[in-house]
Amino acid sequence: MKPKKIHEVSSLASYVDSLSSELSLDHAHQISHFVDFGSGQNYLGRALASPPYEKKIIAIESKPLNIEGARTMDVAAKLARKKLILRNKKQYRSKANGEHRLPEPEPITNYPQSLGTPPGNDDLAAKKLDWQPDDRGTNIRYIQSIIQDGNLDPVISRLLQPSTSLTPNLMVISLHSCGNLLHHGLRSLTLNPYVRAVALVGCCYNLLTERLPPPLTQQPTLRVKDPHLQQISSACNPDGFPMSERFLKYNHPHGPGIRFHITARMMAVQAPQNWTERDRNSFFTRHFYRALFQKILVDKEVVAEPALSEDGMGTRNPRSHLEDRPQIILGSLRKRCYRSFTAYVRAAIAKLENDPAHSETITRCVAGLQDEEIERYERGYAHKKKELSILWSLMAFSAGVVESAIVVDRWQWLREQKEVKDCWVESIFDYAISPRNLVVVGIR
């Protein structure tokens, strides 16, 4: 693990261990299992399953590759044994240097199930859990599933089988849950009577969905039409932001409810206090290159340009025939592409030419673009980089406001639930190391 991940995992593991101890003393809840929502490669669960904690972990993850990687690391951490494979050694050695490739050996079919089961389909109810530990004391069980809500009945029903005398008391945990995943984790506290507590650290606020329509204060003519973005903004997902009734019905001059569009939520993940000069220059250069490349696309009639009238309400674009073209989403490029603006433009064009949705338009409109013309664009708009840097800095300093509002909404939702006895938010990571450091805790 990298130093940042080590700090996060060690801090959160120690925190939830202390929290579970307090629950057993103050609330008579002896936590039997920790359920990790979106476990990834299970760094947090592995730390809790290892000494000195030695907790039982249910790791729920959607990606099979992450689960397989986690199982491999469990073996390296001596939390599980490597699967035994039977071979005919004589035949294997005789063919080892031959031309024919040996078939993959079959794993032993009667190997103890407690050493791990391969991930199956996405049906959580179909997963089988065996809580009999092997002689190595393995306490981690993996479930491959896409978490759609906070319902843990399939897991709990398995823990309540007749052969198990222990009544399960679960604590749902998560390290940097993306988007709505943290909302599902919070709701598990009210949907499942055996979930006694939750301790969740969120991130990726840009992946949150919105429960309300887009903000009315946003100037629609300042954004090029993007069907995908419009669909997300107007989806009104009941699992999205805001969670609490207070935020949902809060009255202000622009209408009921607190709403954040995608730009605000993207800014919430920034940490300008942690920017070094190198980070700052890299950040501003990326945005300057992308904005200037957009100017080239507009001039070459690859995309449309928004038009504003004097009253700011917008007018019909003289090149409105371009608005029906697919929205360009360039995505990320390799670091070497930012060595110069010319390198960036060449890499961006090459990427778009490989996209079936844009290849024909890009080839026709910018095929003759010369390096000299690209350099003229950079020289001609170099002074704009400072203006763009100031704008992005001001936007980034709103991160604390937006993140605070999102976290307070989650805390307020817990306060509104009759099943929740206590709830709070506190910082558990060093902000300079991991700025998404707020854990939301709820106790049944």
Short mmCIF file of C-alpha atoms in Angstrom, two decimals:
data_model
loop_
_atom_site.label_atom_id
_atom_site.label_comp_id
_atom_site.label_asym_id
_atom_site.label_seq_id
_atom_site.Cartn_x
_atom_site.Cartn_y
_atom_site.Cartn_z
CA MET A 1 0.00 0.00 0.00
CA LYS A 2 1.01 3.58 -0.55
CA PRO A 3 1.57 5.82 2.50
CA LYS A 4 -1.82 7.50 1.99
CA LYS A 5 -3.65 4.18 1.94
CA ILE A 6 -1.69 2.91 4.96
CA HIS A 7 -2.72 6.01 6.91
CA GLU A 8 -6.37 5.62 5.91
CA VAL A 9 -6.62 1.88 6.58
CA SER A 10 -4.78 1.95 9.91
CA SER A 11 -6.76 4.95 11.15
CA LEU A 12 -10.18 3.63 10.17
CA ALA A 13 -9.44 0.09 11.39
CA SER A 14 -8.44 1.43 14.79
CA TYR A 15 -11.47 3.72 14.85
CA VAL A 16 -14.08 1.04 14.12
CA ASP A 17 -12.41 -1.35 16.57
CA SER A 18 -12.70 1.28 19.32
CA LEU A 19 -16.27 2.04 18.25
CA SER A 20 -17.26 -1.64 18.45
CA SER A 21 -15.74 -1.87 21.93
CA GLU A 22 -17.75 1.16 23.04
CA LEU A 23 -20.93 -0.39 21.63
CA SER A 24 -20.41 -3.56 23.63
CA LEU A 25 -20.00 -1.52 26.83
CA ASP A 26 -22.50 1.31 26.40
CA HIS A 27 -25.17 -0.23 24.16
CA ALA A 28 -24.83 -3.98 24.88
CA HIS A 29 -24.13 -4.65 21.18
CA GLN A 30 -21.27 -7.09 20.72
CA ILE A 31 -20.40 -6.67 17.03
CA SER A 32 -20.04 -10.10 15.43
CA HIS A 33 -19.33 -9.14 11.81
CA PHE A 34 -18.16 -6.09 9.89
CA VAL A 35 -19.77 -5.62 6.47
CA ASP A 36 -17.57 -3.66 4.07
CA PHE A 37 -19.61 -1.94 1.34
CA GLY A 38 -17.50 -1.69 -1.81
CA SER A 39 -14.50 -3.51 -0.36
CA GLY A 40 -12.31 -3.15 -3.48
CA GLN A 41 -9.18 -5.18 -2.82
CA ASN A 42 -10.16 -5.39 0.85
CA TYR A 43 -7.31 -3.47 2.46
CA LEU A 44 -9.57 -2.37 5.32
CA GLY A 45 -11.14 -5.79 5.84
CA ARG A 46 -7.75 -7.51 5.75
CA ALA A 47 -6.43 -5.16 8.42
CA LEU A 48 -9.44 -5.84 10.64
CA ALA A 49 -9.17 -9.61 10.10
CA SER A 50 -5.49 -9.60 11.10
CA PRO A 51 -4.01 -9.30 14.58
CA PRO A 52 -4.56 -7.47 16.82
CA TYR A 53 -8.21 -7.05 15.75
CA GLU A 54 -9.09 -10.50 14.27
CA LYS A 55 -12.61 -9.47 13.29
CA LYS A 56 -15.00 -11.36 11.00
CA ILE A 57 -15.45 -9.56 7.68
CA ILE A 58 -18.10 -9.73 4.97
CA ALA A 59 -16.59 -8.00 1.94
CA ILE A 60 -19.13 -6.99 -0.72
CA GLU A 61 -17.59 -5.97 -4.04
CA SER A 62 -18.97 -5.72 -7.58
CA LYS A 63 -15.80 -6.41 -9.59
CA PRO A 64 -14.54 -10.02 -9.79
CA LEU A 65 -11.01 -8.85 -10.59
CA ASN A 66 -10.85 -6.94 -7.29
CA ILE A 67 -12.06 -10.00 -5.40
CA GLU A 68 -9.48 -12.26 -6.99
CA GLY A 69 -6.76 -9.74 -6.23
CA ALA A 70 -7.95 -9.52 -2.63
CA ARG A 71 -7.87 -13.31 -2.27
CA THR A 72 -4.30 -13.37 -3.53
CA MET A 73 -3.31 -10.76 -0.96
CA ASP A 74 -5.11 -12.74 1.75
CA VAL A 75 -2.78 -15.65 0.98
CA ALA A 76 0.26 -13.36 1.13
CA ALA A 77 -0.97 -12.00 4.47
CA LYS A 78 -1.36 -15.59 5.74
CA LEU A 79 -5.08 -15.11 6.24
CA ALA A 80 -5.88 -17.92 3.78
CA ARG A 81 -4.14 -20.88 2.27
CA LYS A 82 -3.28 -21.18 -1.38
CA LYS A 83 -5.45 -23.62 -3.29
CA LEU A 84 -3.79 -26.98 -3.75
CA ILE A 85 -3.44 -28.33 -7.28
CA LEU A 86 -2.89 -32.00 -8.08
CA ARG A 87 -0.59 -32.83 -10.99
CA ASN A 88 0.88 -35.97 -12.46
CA LYS A 89 4.46 -34.89 -11.75
CA LYS A 90 6.04 -37.40 -14.10
CA GLN A 91 3.87 -36.35 -17.01
CA TYR A 92 4.22 -32.68 -16.10
CA ARG A 93 8.02 -32.83 -16.00
CA SER A 94 8.24 -34.80 -19.22
CA LYS A 95 6.21 -32.20 -21.10
CA ALA A 96 7.53 -29.12 -19.33
CA ASN A 97 10.04 -28.44 -22.09
CA GLY A 98 7.87 -29.67 -24.95
CA GLU A 99 6.21 -27.68 -27.66
CA HIS A 100 2.68 -28.33 -26.50
CA ARG A 101 1.25 -26.09 -23.84
CA LEU A 102 0.02 -28.00 -20.81
CA PRO A 103 -3.65 -27.58 -19.95
CA GLU A 104 -4.47 -25.66 -16.81
CA PRO A 105 -4.75 -28.08 -13.90
CA GLU A 106 -8.06 -28.44 -12.13
CA PRO A 107 -8.20 -27.35 -8.49
CA ILE A 108 -9.07 -29.93 -5.85
CA THR A 109 -12.84 -30.17 -5.71
CA ASN A 110 -13.06 -31.23 -2.07
CA TYR A 111 -10.88 -28.42 -0.74
CA PRO A 112 -12.47 -26.78 2.35
CA GLN A 113 -15.01 -24.16 1.36
CA SER A 114 -13.92 -21.98 4.25
CA LEU A 115 -10.76 -21.14 2.36
CA GLY A 116 -12.81 -19.13 -0.08
CA THR A 117 -15.46 -19.48 -2.76
CA PRO A 118 -15.20 -18.01 -6.26
CA PRO A 119 -17.51 -15.08 -6.98
CA GLY A 120 -20.74 -15.98 -8.74
CA ASN A 121 -23.44 -13.87 -10.34
CA ASP A 122 -24.80 -10.60 -9.09
CA ASP A 123 -27.73 -12.17 -7.22
CA LEU A 124 -26.90 -11.49 -3.59
CA ALA A 125 -29.48 -13.99 -2.40
CA ALA A 126 -27.72 -16.82 -4.24
CA LYS A 127 -24.45 -16.35 -2.32
CA LYS A 128 -23.50 -19.06 0.17
CA LEU A 129 -21.58 -18.18 3.29
CA ASP A 130 -19.81 -20.70 5.48
CA TRP A 131 -18.77 -19.24 8.80
CA GLN A 132 -16.82 -22.25 10.03
CA PRO A 133 -13.21 -20.99 10.17
CA ASP A 134 -10.45 -23.22 8.90
CA ASP A 135 -7.37 -24.14 10.91
CA ARG A 136 -5.71 -20.93 9.74
CA GLY A 137 -8.48 -18.80 11.31
CA THR A 138 -9.74 -17.21 8.08
CA ASN A 139 -12.43 -14.66 8.90
CA ILE A 140 -13.01 -13.02 5.51
CA ARG A 141 -15.89 -13.91 3.21
CA TYR A 142 -16.35 -12.30 -0.20
CA ILE A 143 -19.63 -11.61 -1.99
CA GLN A 144 -19.68 -10.37 -5.56
CA SER A 145 -22.69 -8.13 -5.94
CA ILE A 146 -23.67 -4.72 -7.25
CA ILE A 147 -25.13 -2.91 -4.25
CA GLN A 148 -28.44 -1.36 -5.29
CA ASP A 149 -29.80 -0.50 -1.83
CA GLY A 150 -29.14 -1.09 1.85
CA ASN A 151 -31.04 -4.37 2.14
CA LEU A 152 -28.81 -7.04 3.71
CA ASP A 153 -31.51 -9.70 4.24
CA PRO A 154 -29.73 -12.32 2.07
CA VAL A 155 -26.59 -12.03 4.19
CA ILE A 156 -28.44 -11.91 7.50
CA SER A 157 -30.67 -14.88 6.66
CA ARG A 158 -27.57 -16.99 6.09
CA LEU A 159 -26.12 -15.92 9.42
CA LEU A 160 -29.37 -16.94 11.14
CA GLN A 161 -29.24 -20.56 9.92
CA PRO A 162 -30.09 -23.18 12.59
CA SER A 163 -26.48 -24.37 12.84
CA THR A 164 -25.45 -20.91 14.02
CA SER A 165 -26.26 -20.09 17.63
CA LEU A 166 -24.79 -16.59 17.56
CA THR A 167 -27.19 -13.73 16.88
CA PRO A 168 -25.48 -11.50 14.31
CA ASN A 169 -24.74 -7.92 15.23
CA LEU A 170 -23.39 -6.17 12.16
CA MET A 171 -21.47 -2.96 11.68
CA VAL A 172 -21.45 -1.60 8.11
CA ILE A 173 -18.17 0.09 7.24
CA SER A 174 -16.69 1.60 4.12
CA LEU A 175 -13.54 3.49 3.20
CA HIS A 176 -14.20 6.16 0.58
CA SER A 177 -17.56 4.98 -0.71
CA CYS A 178 -18.19 6.42 -4.16
CA GLY A 179 -21.37 8.27 -5.01
CA ASN A 180 -24.62 6.77 -3.73
CA LEU A 181 -22.87 3.77 -2.16
CA LEU A 182 -22.53 5.64 1.14
CA HIS A 183 -26.26 6.41 1.04
CA HIS A 184 -26.99 2.69 0.71
CA GLY A 185 -24.69 2.02 3.65
CA LEU A 186 -26.53 4.55 5.82
CA ARG A 187 -29.92 3.13 4.88
CA SER A 188 -28.80 -0.36 5.88
CA LEU A 189 -29.01 0.85 9.49
CA THR A 190 -32.79 1.33 9.24
CA LEU A 191 -33.58 -1.48 6.79
CA ASN A 192 -31.92 -4.31 8.75
CA PRO A 193 -32.60 -4.82 12.47
CA TYR A 194 -29.33 -6.73 12.93
CA VAL A 195 -27.23 -3.80 11.72
CA ARG A 196 -26.25 -2.11 14.97
CA ALA A 197 -23.99 0.63 13.65
CA VAL A 198 -22.50 2.23 10.54
CA ALA A 199 -19.17 4.03 10.14
CA LEU A 200 -18.69 5.30 6.60
CA VAL A 201 -16.18 7.62 4.92
CA GLY A 202 -17.37 9.03 1.60
CA CYS A 203 -15.70 10.47 -1.48
CA CYS A 204 -16.36 10.97 -5.22
CA TYR A 205 -19.20 13.42 -4.71
CA ASN A 206 -19.19 13.96 -8.46
CA LEU A 207 -20.70 10.46 -8.82
CA LEU A 208 -23.70 11.29 -6.63
CA THR A 209 -27.06 11.40 -8.32
CA GLU A 210 -29.57 14.17 -7.69
CA ARG A 211 -32.91 13.69 -5.99
CA LEU A 212 -34.20 17.04 -7.26
CA PRO A 213 -34.23 18.61 -10.75
CA PRO A 214 -31.23 20.74 -11.80
CA PRO A 215 -30.73 24.09 -10.01
CA LEU A 216 -32.81 26.86 -11.51
CA THR A 217 -29.94 29.36 -11.09
CA GLN A 218 -27.71 27.59 -13.58
CA GLN A 219 -27.53 29.44 -16.91
CA PRO A 220 -28.49 26.76 -19.47
CA THR A 221 -26.89 28.58 -22.40
CA LEU A 222 -23.45 28.31 -20.80
CA ARG A 223 -23.33 24.55 -21.30
CA VAL A 224 -23.18 22.71 -24.59
CA LYS A 225 -26.03 20.24 -24.90
CA ASP A 226 -25.06 16.88 -23.45
CA PRO A 227 -27.87 14.28 -23.50
CA HIS A 228 -26.05 12.05 -20.99
CA LEU A 229 -25.54 14.94 -18.54
CA GLN A 230 -29.12 16.11 -19.00
CA GLN A 231 -30.39 12.60 -18.33
CA ILE A 232 -28.39 12.31 -15.10
CA SER A 233 -29.38 15.80 -13.91
CA SER A 234 -33.09 15.23 -14.47
CA ALA A 235 -33.25 11.61 -13.26
CA CYS A 236 -34.47 12.61 -9.77
CA ASN A 237 -33.01 9.44 -8.26
CA PRO A 238 -34.62 8.78 -4.83
CA ASP A 239 -31.27 7.43 -3.57
CA GLY A 240 -29.40 10.61 -4.47
CA PHE A 241 -28.69 13.96 -2.80
CA PRO A 242 -30.24 15.29 -0.64
CA MET A 243 -31.12 12.44 1.71
CA SER A 244 -32.73 14.40 4.55
CA GLU A 245 -36.20 15.90 4.49
CA ARG A 246 -34.83 19.16 5.85
CA PHE A 247 -32.50 19.65 2.87
CA LEU A 248 -35.17 18.37 0.49
CA LYS A 249 -37.79 20.90 1.61
CA TYR A 250 -35.54 23.82 2.55
CA ASN A 251 -37.06 27.02 1.13
CA HIS A 252 -34.93 29.72 -0.49
CA PRO A 253 -35.45 32.40 -3.19
CA HIS A 254 -34.78 29.94 -6.02
CA GLY A 255 -37.31 27.34 -4.90
CA PRO A 256 -37.55 24.45 -2.44
CA GLY A 257 -34.68 22.07 -1.83
CA ILE A 258 -30.88 22.33 -1.81
CA ARG A 259 -29.41 21.23 -5.15
CA PHE A 260 -25.91 20.91 -6.57
CA HIS A 261 -25.14 20.50 -10.25
CA ILE A 262 -22.23 18.39 -11.47
CA THR A 263 -19.68 21.23 -11.41
CA ALA A 264 -20.32 21.95 -7.73
CA ARG A 265 -20.06 18.27 -6.83
CA MET A 266 -16.82 17.96 -8.80
CA MET A 267 -15.39 20.91 -6.89
CA ALA A 268 -16.28 19.22 -3.59
CA VAL A 269 -13.50 16.65 -4.09
CA GLN A 270 -10.81 19.33 -4.45
CA ALA A 271 -8.37 20.14 -1.65
CA PRO A 272 -6.71 23.46 -2.61
CA GLN A 273 -5.07 23.71 0.83
CA ASN A 274 -2.97 20.69 -0.12
CA TRP A 275 -1.88 21.98 -3.54
CA THR A 276 1.84 22.31 -4.03
CA GLU A 277 3.26 24.59 -6.73
CA ARG A 278 3.79 21.55 -8.94
CA ASP A 279 0.24 20.28 -8.34
CA ARG A 280 -1.17 23.73 -9.01
CA ASN A 281 0.70 24.20 -12.27
CA SER A 282 -0.25 20.74 -13.47
CA PHE A 283 -3.90 21.28 -12.56
CA PHE A 284 -4.16 24.64 -14.32
CA THR A 285 -2.23 23.42 -17.37
CA ARG A 286 -4.62 20.50 -17.85
CA HIS A 287 -7.64 22.77 -17.76
CA PHE A 288 -6.02 25.39 -19.98
CA TYR A 289 -5.12 22.79 -22.61
CA ARG A 290 -8.62 21.31 -22.54
CA ALA A 291 -10.29 24.74 -22.85
CA LEU A 292 -7.99 25.79 -25.69
CA PHE A 293 -8.56 22.51 -27.49
CA GLN A 294 -12.29 23.20 -27.18
CA LYS A 295 -11.69 26.56 -28.90
CA ILE A 296 -10.01 24.75 -31.79
CA LEU A 297 -12.97 22.35 -32.06
CA VAL A 298 -15.37 25.30 -32.14
CA ASP A 299 -13.36 27.15 -34.82
CA LYS A 300 -13.13 23.99 -36.93
CA GLU A 301 -16.91 23.47 -36.58
CA VAL A 302 -16.54 20.17 -34.78
CA VAL A 303 -18.76 21.37 -31.91
CA ALA A 304 -21.20 24.24 -31.49
CA GLU A 305 -20.53 27.44 -29.59
CA PRO A 306 -23.10 28.77 -27.08
CA ALA A 307 -24.39 32.22 -28.01
CA LEU A 308 -25.56 34.84 -25.51
CA SER A 309 -27.63 37.94 -26.09
CA GLU A 310 -27.08 41.18 -24.18
CA ASP A 311 -29.62 40.18 -21.52
CA GLY A 312 -27.80 36.86 -21.03
CA MET A 313 -30.86 34.79 -21.88
CA GLY A 314 -29.34 33.28 -25.00
CA THR A 315 -30.03 33.45 -28.71
CA ARG A 316 -30.11 30.94 -31.50
CA ASN A 317 -26.63 29.85 -32.42
CA PRO A 318 -25.79 30.76 -36.03
CA ARG A 319 -24.15 27.32 -36.27
CA SER A 320 -27.02 25.51 -34.58
CA HIS A 321 -26.72 22.67 -37.09
CA LEU A 322 -23.73 21.51 -35.04
CA GLU A 323 -25.79 21.05 -31.86
CA ASP A 324 -27.12 17.68 -33.02
CA ARG A 325 -23.67 16.14 -33.15
CA PRO A 326 -22.66 13.73 -30.35
CA GLN A 327 -21.16 15.43 -27.32
CA ILE A 328 -17.39 14.99 -27.13
CA ILE A 329 -16.09 13.45 -23.91
CA LEU A 330 -12.34 13.35 -24.22
CA GLY A 331 -11.55 11.77 -20.87
CA SER A 332 -8.03 11.42 -19.50
CA LEU A 333 -4.77 11.34 -21.41
CA ARG A 334 -1.34 10.04 -20.41
CA LYS A 335 1.01 12.35 -18.55
CA ARG A 336 3.41 12.59 -21.48
CA CYS A 337 0.62 14.22 -23.51
CA TYR A 338 0.91 17.34 -21.33
CA ARG A 339 4.54 18.07 -22.22
CA SER A 340 3.30 20.73 -24.63
CA PHE A 341 0.04 21.94 -26.10
CA THR A 342 0.98 20.49 -29.48
CA ALA A 343 1.53 17.06 -27.91
CA TYR A 344 -1.81 17.37 -26.13
CA VAL A 345 -3.73 18.27 -29.30
CA ARG A 346 -2.13 15.43 -31.27
CA ALA A 347 -2.95 12.91 -28.55
CA ALA A 348 -6.53 14.20 -28.23
CA ILE A 349 -7.14 14.05 -31.98
CA ALA A 350 -5.69 10.53 -32.16
CA LYS A 351 -8.00 9.40 -29.35
CA LEU A 352 -11.08 10.94 -30.94
CA GLU A 353 -10.22 9.48 -34.34
CA ASN A 354 -10.45 6.03 -32.76
CA ASP A 355 -13.92 6.80 -31.43
CA PRO A 356 -16.56 5.64 -33.96
CA ALA A 357 -18.91 8.44 -32.85
CA HIS A 358 -16.43 11.17 -33.79
CA SER A 359 -13.83 9.69 -36.14
CA GLU A 360 -15.42 10.88 -39.39
CA THR A 361 -16.02 14.45 -38.13
CA ILE A 362 -12.58 14.77 -36.56
CA THR A 363 -10.83 13.46 -39.65
CA ARG A 364 -12.72 15.81 -41.95
CA CYS A 365 -12.46 18.96 -39.85
CA VAL A 366 -9.00 18.86 -38.27
CA ALA A 367 -7.05 16.52 -40.53
CA GLY A 368 -5.07 19.43 -41.99
CA LEU A 369 -4.24 21.05 -38.66
CA GLN A 370 -0.52 21.91 -38.64
CA ASP A 371 1.80 22.28 -35.65
CA GLU A 372 2.37 25.94 -36.52
CA GLU A 373 -1.35 26.65 -36.25
CA ILE A 374 -1.55 24.85 -32.90
CA GLU A 375 1.34 26.93 -31.59
CA ARG A 376 -0.38 30.12 -32.77
CA TYR A 377 -3.43 29.19 -30.71
CA GLU A 378 -1.24 28.70 -27.66
CA ARG A 379 0.55 32.02 -28.11
CA GLY A 380 -2.65 33.89 -28.89
CA TYR A 381 -4.50 32.69 -25.79
CA ALA A 382 -1.60 32.34 -23.34
CA HIS A 383 -2.86 35.32 -21.30
CA LYS A 384 -6.13 33.49 -20.70
CA LYS A 385 -4.38 30.83 -18.61
CA LYS A 386 -4.10 33.27 -15.69
CA GLU A 387 -7.78 34.14 -15.89
CA LEU A 388 -8.72 30.47 -16.02
CA SER A 389 -6.42 29.72 -13.06
CA ILE A 390 -8.09 32.43 -10.96
CA LEU A 391 -11.54 31.12 -11.85
CA TRP A 392 -10.68 27.51 -11.00
CA SER A 393 -9.03 28.57 -7.73
CA LEU A 394 -12.17 30.41 -6.63
CA MET A 395 -14.30 27.42 -7.58
CA ALA A 396 -11.97 25.02 -5.78
CA PHE A 397 -12.19 27.04 -2.56
CA SER A 398 -15.92 26.28 -2.53
CA ALA A 399 -15.03 22.61 -1.95
CA GLY A 400 -15.33 22.88 1.81
CA VAL A 401 -18.78 24.46 1.58
CA VAL A 402 -20.18 21.86 -0.81
CA GLU A 403 -18.64 18.89 1.02
CA SER A 404 -19.88 20.19 4.36
CA ALA A 405 -23.41 20.51 3.00
CA ILE A 406 -23.35 16.94 1.64
CA VAL A 407 -22.01 15.50 4.91
CA VAL A 408 -24.43 17.51 7.07
CA ASP A 409 -27.30 16.24 4.92
CA ARG A 410 -26.25 12.65 5.69
CA TRP A 411 -25.97 13.39 9.40
CA GLN A 412 -29.37 15.14 9.34
CA TRP A 413 -30.93 12.10 7.64
CA LEU A 414 -29.69 9.89 10.47
CA ARG A 415 -31.19 12.32 13.02
CA GLU A 416 -34.56 12.04 11.28
CA GLN A 417 -34.73 8.23 11.59
CA LYS A 418 -36.56 6.87 14.64
CA GLU A 419 -34.39 3.71 14.58
CA VAL A 420 -31.20 5.75 15.13
CA LYS A 421 -30.27 6.32 18.78
CA ASP A 422 -27.17 8.41 18.19
CA CYS A 423 -25.21 9.81 15.26
CA TRP A 424 -22.27 12.11 14.62
CA VAL A 425 -19.59 13.17 12.14
CA GLU A 426 -15.91 13.53 12.94
CA SER A 427 -12.53 13.77 11.24
CA ILE A 428 -10.36 10.66 11.44
CA PHE A 429 -7.58 11.27 8.86
CA ASP A 430 -4.91 13.92 8.64
CA TYR A 431 -6.30 16.38 6.08
CA ALA A 432 -2.84 16.93 4.62
CA ILE A 433 -2.62 13.21 3.83
CA SER A 434 -6.23 12.35 3.01
CA PRO A 435 -8.62 15.31 2.67
CA ARG A 436 -11.76 13.16 2.39
CA ASN A 437 -11.50 12.48 6.10
CA LEU A 438 -15.03 12.74 7.53
CA VAL A 439 -16.62 9.60 8.94
CA VAL A 440 -20.40 9.47 9.37
CA VAL A 441 -21.42 7.29 12.32
CA GLY A 442 -24.88 6.04 13.24
CA ILE A 443 -25.89 3.84 16.20
CA ARG A 444 -29.12 1.87 16.39
#
